[in-house]
PDB file of C-alpha atoms in Angstrom:
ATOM      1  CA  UNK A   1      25.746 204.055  -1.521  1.00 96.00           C
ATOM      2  CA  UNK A   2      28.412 204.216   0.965  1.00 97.00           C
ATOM      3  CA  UNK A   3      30.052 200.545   1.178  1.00 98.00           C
ATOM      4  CA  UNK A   4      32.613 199.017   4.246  1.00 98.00           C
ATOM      5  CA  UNK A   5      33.279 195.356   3.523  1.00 98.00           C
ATOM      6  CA  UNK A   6      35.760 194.343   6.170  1.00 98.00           C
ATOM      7  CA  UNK A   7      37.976 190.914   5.672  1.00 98.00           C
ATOM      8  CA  UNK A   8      40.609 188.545   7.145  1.00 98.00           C
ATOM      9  CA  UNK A   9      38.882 187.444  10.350  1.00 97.00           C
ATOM     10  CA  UNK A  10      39.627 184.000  11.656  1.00 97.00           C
ATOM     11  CA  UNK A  11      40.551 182.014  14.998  1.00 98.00           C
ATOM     12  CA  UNK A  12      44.821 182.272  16.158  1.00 98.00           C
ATOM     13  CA  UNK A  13      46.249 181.709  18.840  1.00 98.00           C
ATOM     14  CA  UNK A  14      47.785 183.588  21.518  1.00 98.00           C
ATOM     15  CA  UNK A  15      50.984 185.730  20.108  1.00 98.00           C
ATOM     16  CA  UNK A  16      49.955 184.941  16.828  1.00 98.00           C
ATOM     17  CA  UNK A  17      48.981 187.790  13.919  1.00 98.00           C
ATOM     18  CA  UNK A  18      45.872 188.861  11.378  1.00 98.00           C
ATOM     19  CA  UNK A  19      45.818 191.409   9.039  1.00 98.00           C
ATOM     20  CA  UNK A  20      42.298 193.177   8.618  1.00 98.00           C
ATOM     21  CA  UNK A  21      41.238 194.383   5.303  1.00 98.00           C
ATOM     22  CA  UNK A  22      38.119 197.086   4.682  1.00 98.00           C
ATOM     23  CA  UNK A  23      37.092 197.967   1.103  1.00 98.00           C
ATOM     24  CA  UNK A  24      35.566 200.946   0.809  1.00 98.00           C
ATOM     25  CA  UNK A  25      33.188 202.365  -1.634  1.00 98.00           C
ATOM     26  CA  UNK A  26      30.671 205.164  -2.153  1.00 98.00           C
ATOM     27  CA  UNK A  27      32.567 207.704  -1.109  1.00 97.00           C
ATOM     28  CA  UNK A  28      35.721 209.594  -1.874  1.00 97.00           C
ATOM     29  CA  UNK A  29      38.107 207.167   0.205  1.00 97.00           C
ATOM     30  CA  UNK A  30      40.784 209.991   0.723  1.00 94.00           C
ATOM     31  CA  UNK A  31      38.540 213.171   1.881  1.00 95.00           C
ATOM     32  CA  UNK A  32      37.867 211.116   4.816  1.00 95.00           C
ATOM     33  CA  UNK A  33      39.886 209.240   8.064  1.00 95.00           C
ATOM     34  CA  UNK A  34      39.263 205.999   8.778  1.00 96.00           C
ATOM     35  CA  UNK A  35      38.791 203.896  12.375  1.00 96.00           C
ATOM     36  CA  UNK A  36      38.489 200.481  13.771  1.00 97.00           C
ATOM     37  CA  UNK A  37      36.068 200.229  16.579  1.00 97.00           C
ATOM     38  CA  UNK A  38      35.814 196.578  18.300  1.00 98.00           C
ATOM     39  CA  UNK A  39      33.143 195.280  20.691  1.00 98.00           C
ATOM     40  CA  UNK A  40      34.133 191.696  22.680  1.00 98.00           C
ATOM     41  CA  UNK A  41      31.118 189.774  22.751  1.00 96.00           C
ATOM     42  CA  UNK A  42      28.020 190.608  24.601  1.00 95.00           C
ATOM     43  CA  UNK A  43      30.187 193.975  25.782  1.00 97.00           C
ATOM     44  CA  UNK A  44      30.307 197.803  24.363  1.00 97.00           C
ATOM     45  CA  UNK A  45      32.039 199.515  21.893  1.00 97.00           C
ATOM     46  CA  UNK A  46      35.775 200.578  22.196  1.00 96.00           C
ATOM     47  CA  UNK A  47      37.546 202.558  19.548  1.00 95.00           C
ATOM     48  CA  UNK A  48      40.917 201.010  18.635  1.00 96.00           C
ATOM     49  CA  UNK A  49      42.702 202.929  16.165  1.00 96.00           C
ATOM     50  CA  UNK A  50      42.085 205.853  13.447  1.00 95.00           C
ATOM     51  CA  UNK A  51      44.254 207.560  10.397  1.00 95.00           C
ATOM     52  CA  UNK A  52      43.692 210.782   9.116  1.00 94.00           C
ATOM     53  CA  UNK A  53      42.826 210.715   5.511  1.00 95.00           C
ATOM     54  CA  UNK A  54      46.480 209.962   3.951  1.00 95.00           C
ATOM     55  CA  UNK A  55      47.948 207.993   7.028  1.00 94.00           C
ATOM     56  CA  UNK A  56      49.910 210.870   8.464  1.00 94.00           C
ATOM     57  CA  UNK A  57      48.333 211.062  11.867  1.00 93.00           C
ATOM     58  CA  UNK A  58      47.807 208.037  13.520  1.00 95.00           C
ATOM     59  CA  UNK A  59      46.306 206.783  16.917  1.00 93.00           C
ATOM     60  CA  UNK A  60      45.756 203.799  19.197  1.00 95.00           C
ATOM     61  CA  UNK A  61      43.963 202.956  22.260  1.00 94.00           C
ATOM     62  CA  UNK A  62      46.348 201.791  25.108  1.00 94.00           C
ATOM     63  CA  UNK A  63      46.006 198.186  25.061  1.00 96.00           C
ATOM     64  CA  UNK A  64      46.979 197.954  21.162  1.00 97.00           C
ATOM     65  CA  UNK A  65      49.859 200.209  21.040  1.00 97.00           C
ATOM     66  CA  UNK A  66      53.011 198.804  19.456  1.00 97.00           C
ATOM     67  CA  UNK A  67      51.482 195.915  18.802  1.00 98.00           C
ATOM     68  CA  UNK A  68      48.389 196.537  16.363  1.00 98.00           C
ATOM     69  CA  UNK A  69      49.418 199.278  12.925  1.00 98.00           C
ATOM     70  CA  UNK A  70      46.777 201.014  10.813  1.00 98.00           C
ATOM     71  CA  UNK A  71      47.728 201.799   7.534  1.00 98.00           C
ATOM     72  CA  UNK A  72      45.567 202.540   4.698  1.00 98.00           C
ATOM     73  CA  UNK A  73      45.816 202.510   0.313  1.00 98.00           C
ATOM     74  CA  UNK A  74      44.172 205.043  -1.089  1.00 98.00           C
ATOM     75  CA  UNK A  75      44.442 203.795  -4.407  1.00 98.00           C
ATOM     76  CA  UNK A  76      42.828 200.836  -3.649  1.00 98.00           C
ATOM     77  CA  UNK A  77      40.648 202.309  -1.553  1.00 98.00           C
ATOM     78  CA  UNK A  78      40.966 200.299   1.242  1.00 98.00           C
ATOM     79  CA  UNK A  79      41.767 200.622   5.079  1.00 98.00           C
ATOM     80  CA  UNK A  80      43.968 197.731   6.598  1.00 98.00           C
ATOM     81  CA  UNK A  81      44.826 196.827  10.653  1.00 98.00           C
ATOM     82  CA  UNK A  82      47.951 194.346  11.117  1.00 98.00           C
ATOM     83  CA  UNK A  83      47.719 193.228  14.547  1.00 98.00           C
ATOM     84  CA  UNK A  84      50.312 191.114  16.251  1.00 98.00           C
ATOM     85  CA  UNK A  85      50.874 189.805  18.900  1.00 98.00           C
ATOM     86  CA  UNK A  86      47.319 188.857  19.867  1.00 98.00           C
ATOM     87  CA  UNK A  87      45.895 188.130  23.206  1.00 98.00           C
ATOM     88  CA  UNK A  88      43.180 186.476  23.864  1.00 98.00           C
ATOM     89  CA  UNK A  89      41.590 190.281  25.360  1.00 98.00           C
ATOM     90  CA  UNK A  90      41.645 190.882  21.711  1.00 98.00           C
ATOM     91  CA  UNK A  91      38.844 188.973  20.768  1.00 98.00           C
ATOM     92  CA  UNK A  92      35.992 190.832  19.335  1.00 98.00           C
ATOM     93  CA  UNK A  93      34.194 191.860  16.033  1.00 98.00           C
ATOM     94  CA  UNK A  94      36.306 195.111  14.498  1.00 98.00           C
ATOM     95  CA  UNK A  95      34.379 197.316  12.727  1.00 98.00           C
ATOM     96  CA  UNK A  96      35.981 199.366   9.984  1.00 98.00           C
ATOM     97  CA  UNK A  97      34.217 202.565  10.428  1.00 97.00           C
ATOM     98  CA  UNK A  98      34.431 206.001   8.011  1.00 97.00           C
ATOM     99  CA  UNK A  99      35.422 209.031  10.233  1.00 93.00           C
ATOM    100  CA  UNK A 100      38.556 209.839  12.366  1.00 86.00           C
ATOM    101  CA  UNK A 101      37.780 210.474  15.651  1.00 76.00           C
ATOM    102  CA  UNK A 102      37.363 213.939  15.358  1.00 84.00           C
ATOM    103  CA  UNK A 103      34.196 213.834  13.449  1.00 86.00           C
ATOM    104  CA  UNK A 104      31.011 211.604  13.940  1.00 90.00           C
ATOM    105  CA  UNK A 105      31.784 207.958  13.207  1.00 94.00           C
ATOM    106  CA  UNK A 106      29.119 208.181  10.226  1.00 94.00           C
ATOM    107  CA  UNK A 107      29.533 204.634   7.846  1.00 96.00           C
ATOM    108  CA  UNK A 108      29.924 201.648  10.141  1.00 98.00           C
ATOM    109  CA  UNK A 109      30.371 198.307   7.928  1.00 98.00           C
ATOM    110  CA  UNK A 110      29.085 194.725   9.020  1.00 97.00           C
ATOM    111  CA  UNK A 111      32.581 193.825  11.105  1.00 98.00           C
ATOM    112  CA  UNK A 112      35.356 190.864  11.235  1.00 98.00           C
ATOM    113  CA  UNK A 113      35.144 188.199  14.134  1.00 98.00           C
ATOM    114  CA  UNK A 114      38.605 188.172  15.546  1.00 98.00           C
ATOM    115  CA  UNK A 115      39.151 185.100  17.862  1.00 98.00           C
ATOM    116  CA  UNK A 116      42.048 184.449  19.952  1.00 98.00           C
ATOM    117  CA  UNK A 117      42.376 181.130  21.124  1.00 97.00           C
ATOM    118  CA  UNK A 118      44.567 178.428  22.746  1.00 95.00           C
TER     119      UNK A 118
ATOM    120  CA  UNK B   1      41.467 210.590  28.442  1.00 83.00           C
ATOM    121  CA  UNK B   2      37.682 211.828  28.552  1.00 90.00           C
ATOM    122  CA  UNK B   3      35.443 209.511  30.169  1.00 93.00           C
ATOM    123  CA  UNK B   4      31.790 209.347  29.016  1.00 96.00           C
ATOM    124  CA  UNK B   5      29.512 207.816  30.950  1.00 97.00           C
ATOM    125  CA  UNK B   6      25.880 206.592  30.344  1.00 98.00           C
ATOM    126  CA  UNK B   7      22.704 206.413  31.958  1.00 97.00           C
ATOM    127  CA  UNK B   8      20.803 204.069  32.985  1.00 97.00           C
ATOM    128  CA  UNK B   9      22.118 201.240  31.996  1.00 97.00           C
ATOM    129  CA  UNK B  10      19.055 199.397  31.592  1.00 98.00           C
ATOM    130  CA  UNK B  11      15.458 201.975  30.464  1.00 97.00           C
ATOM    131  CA  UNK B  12      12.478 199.633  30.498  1.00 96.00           C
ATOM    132  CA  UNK B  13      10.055 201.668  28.322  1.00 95.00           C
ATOM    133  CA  UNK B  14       6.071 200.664  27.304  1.00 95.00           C
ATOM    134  CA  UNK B  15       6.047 201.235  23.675  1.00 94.00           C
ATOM    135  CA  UNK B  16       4.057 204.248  22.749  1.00 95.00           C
ATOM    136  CA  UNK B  17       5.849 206.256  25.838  1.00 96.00           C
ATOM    137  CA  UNK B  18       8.733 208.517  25.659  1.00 97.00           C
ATOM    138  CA  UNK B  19      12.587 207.291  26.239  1.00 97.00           C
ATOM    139  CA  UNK B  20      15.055 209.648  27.944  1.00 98.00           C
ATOM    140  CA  UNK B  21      18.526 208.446  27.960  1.00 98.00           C
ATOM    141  CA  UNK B  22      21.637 210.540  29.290  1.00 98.00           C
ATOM    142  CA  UNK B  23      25.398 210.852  28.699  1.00 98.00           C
ATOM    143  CA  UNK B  24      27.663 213.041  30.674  1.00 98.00           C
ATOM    144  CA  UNK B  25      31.368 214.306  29.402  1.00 97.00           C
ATOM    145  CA  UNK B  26      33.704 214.108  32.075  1.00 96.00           C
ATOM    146  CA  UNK B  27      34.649 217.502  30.500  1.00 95.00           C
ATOM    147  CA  UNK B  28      33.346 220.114  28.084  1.00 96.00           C
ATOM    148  CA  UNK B  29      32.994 218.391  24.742  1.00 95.00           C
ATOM    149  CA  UNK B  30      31.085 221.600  23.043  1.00 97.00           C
ATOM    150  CA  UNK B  31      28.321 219.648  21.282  1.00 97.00           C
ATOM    151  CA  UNK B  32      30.802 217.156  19.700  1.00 96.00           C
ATOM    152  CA  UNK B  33      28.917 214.361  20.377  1.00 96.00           C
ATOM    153  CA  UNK B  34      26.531 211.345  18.550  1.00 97.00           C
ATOM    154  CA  UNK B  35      24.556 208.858  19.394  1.00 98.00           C
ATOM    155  CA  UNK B  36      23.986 205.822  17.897  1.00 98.00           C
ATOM    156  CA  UNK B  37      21.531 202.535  18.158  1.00 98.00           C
ATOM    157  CA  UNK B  38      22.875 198.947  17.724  1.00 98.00           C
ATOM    158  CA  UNK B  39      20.499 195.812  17.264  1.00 97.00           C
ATOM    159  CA  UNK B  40      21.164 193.155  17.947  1.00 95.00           C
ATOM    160  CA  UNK B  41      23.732 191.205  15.411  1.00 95.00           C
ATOM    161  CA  UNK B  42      23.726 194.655  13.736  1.00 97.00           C
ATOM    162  CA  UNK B  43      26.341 197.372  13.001  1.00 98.00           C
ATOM    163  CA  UNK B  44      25.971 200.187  15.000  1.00 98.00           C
ATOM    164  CA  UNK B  45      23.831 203.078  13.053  1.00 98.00           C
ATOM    165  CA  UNK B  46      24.307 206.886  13.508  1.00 97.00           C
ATOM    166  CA  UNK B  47      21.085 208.604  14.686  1.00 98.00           C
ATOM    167  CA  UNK B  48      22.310 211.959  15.781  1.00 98.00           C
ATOM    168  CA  UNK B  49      25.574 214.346  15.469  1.00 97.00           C
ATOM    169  CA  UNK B  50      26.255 217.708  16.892  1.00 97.00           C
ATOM    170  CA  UNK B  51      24.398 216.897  19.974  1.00 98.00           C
ATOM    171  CA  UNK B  52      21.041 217.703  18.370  1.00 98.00           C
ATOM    172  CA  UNK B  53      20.866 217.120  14.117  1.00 98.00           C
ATOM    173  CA  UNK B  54      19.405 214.128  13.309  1.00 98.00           C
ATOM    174  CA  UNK B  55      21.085 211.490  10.596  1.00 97.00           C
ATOM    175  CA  UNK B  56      20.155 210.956   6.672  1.00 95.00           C
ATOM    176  CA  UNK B  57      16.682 208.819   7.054  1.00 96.00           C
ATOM    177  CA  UNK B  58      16.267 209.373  10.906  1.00 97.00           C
ATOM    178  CA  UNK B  59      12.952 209.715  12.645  1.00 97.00           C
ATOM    179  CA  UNK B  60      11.689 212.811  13.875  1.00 97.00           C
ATOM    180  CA  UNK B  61      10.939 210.910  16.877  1.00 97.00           C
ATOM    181  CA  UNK B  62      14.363 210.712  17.459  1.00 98.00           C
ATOM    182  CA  UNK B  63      15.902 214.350  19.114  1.00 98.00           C
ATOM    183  CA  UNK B  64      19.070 214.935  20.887  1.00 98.00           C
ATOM    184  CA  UNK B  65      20.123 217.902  22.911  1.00 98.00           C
ATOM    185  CA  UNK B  66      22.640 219.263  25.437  1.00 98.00           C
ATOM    186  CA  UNK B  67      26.216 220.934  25.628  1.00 98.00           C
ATOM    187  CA  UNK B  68      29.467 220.857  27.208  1.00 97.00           C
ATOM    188  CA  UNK B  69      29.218 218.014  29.549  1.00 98.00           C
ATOM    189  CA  UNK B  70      25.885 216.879  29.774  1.00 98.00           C
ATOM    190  CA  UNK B  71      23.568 215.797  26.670  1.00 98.00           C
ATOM    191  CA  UNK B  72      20.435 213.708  26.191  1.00 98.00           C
ATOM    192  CA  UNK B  73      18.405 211.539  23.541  1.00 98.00           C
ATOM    193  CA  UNK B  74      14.942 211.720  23.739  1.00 98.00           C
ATOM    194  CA  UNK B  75      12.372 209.502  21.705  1.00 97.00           C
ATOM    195  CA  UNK B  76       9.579 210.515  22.097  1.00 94.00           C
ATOM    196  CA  UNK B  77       6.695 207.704  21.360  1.00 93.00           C
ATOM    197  CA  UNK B  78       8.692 204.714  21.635  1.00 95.00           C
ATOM    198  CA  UNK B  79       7.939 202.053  18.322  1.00 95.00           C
ATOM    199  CA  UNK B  80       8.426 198.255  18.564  1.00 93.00           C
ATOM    200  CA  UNK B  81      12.195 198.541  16.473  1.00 95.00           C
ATOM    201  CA  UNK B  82      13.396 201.323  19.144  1.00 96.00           C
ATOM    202  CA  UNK B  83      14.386 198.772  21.118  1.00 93.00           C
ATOM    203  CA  UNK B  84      17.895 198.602  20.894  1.00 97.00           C
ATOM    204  CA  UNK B  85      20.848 199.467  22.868  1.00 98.00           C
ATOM    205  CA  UNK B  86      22.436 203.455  22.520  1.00 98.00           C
ATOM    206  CA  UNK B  87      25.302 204.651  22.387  1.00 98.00           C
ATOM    207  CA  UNK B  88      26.751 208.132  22.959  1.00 97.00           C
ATOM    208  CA  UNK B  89      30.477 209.170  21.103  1.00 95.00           C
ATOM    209  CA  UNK B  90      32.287 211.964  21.715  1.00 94.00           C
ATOM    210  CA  UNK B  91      34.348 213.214  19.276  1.00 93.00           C
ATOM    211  CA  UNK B  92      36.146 216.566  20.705  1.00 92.00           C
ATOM    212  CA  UNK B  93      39.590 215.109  21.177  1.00 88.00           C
ATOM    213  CA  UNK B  94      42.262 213.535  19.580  1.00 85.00           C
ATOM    214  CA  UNK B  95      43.039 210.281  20.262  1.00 83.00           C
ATOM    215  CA  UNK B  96      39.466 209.445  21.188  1.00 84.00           C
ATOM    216  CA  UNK B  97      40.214 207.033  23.542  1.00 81.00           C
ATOM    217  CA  UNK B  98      37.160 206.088  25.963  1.00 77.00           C
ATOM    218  CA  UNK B  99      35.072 207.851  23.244  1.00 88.00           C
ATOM    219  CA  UNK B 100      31.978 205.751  23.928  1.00 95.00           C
ATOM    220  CA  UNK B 101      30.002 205.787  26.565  1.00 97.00           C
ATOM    221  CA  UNK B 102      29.004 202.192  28.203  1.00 97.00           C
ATOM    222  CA  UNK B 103      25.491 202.227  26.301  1.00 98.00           C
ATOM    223  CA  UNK B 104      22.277 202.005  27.528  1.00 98.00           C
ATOM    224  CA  UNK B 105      19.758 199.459  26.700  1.00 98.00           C
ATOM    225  CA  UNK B 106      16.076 200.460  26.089  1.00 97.00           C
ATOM    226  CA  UNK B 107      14.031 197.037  26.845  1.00 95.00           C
ATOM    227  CA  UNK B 108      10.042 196.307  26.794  1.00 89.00           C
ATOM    228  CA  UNK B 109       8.474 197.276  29.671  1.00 88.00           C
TER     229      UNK B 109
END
């Protein structure tokens, strides 16, 4: 049974930084890419970032570039999102989701609440 | 950037009747697109891929067609846990950005 526990939610502050953590399990981790889809509360679903299965190709909506880096450890199976910087536009739940972009986002797991707050 | 957008916004639906919900490419996507249905307090859930094949475990009820810019889900007796809010994806270009469309929700008429 394909698994996505994600981890390392919490309240910051404005300009502050979380790292996201998604364990994956299931699957083969590495014959697939990897996204992070967030929704903001009571809103709809925005893609934020995606890796190709060994972190070569990379990609980032608008509002997160050069501050938010996906990175993933395929010997650990697990897909991680440092994001820095925060604003409080960030807040949301962030799904870790199996799939690239350039395939159907197939696995979705349960999310991480990400609030940023003064 | 390809923008996909969704409608209605809002389908108010008698159970038992059918539910026909659009999403529109603002260019040709093939039939790279899925649609999903979130719950509420739930993780989104794939019900359909390649415009028309239906997920692992999906009802038959469920059916999805179109190409290029223009695709729709129908479903097609509507059942008390259909009521949700959908979802279309595209999935034709790299970086997806704007790959969702703005959802529509399917309510009790």
């Amino acid at each position: 049974e394909v698994q996505l526990v994600e981890s390392g939610g919490g309240v910051v502050r404005p300009g502050g930084s979380l790292r996201l953590s998604c364990a994956a399990s299931g699957f083969t981790f590495d014959d697939f890419g990897m996204t992070w889809v967030r929704q903001a509360p009571g809103k709809g679903l925005e893609w934020v970032s995606g890796t190709n299965w060994n972190g070569g190709s990379t990609g980032y909506t608008g509002s997160v570039k050069g501050r938010f880096t996906i990175s993933r450890n395929n010997a650990k199976n697990s897909l991680y999102l440092q994001m820095d910087s925060l604003r409080v536009e960030d807040t949301a739940l962030y799904y870790c989701v199996r799939g690239q972009g350039l395939s159907p986002f197939d696995y979705w797991g349960q999310g991480a609440l990400v609030i940023v707050s003064s | 950037e390809i923008v996909m957008t969704q409608s209605p916004a809002t389908l108010s639906v008698s159970p038992g009747e059918r539910a026909t919900l659009s999403c529109r490419a603002s260019q040709s996507i093939r039939t790279d697109l899925a649609w999903f249905q979130q719950k509420p307090g739930q993780a989104p859930r794939l019900l359909i891929y390649s415009a028309s094949t239906r997920a692992a475990g999906i009802p038959a009820r469920f059916s999805g067609s179109g190409s290029g810019t223009d695709f729709t889900l129908t479903i097609s007796s509507l059942q008390s846990e259909d009521f949700a809010v959908y979802y279309c994806q595209q999935y034709n270009i790299w970086p997806p950005e704007g790959t969702f469309g703005q959802g529509t929700k399917v309510e009790i008429k």
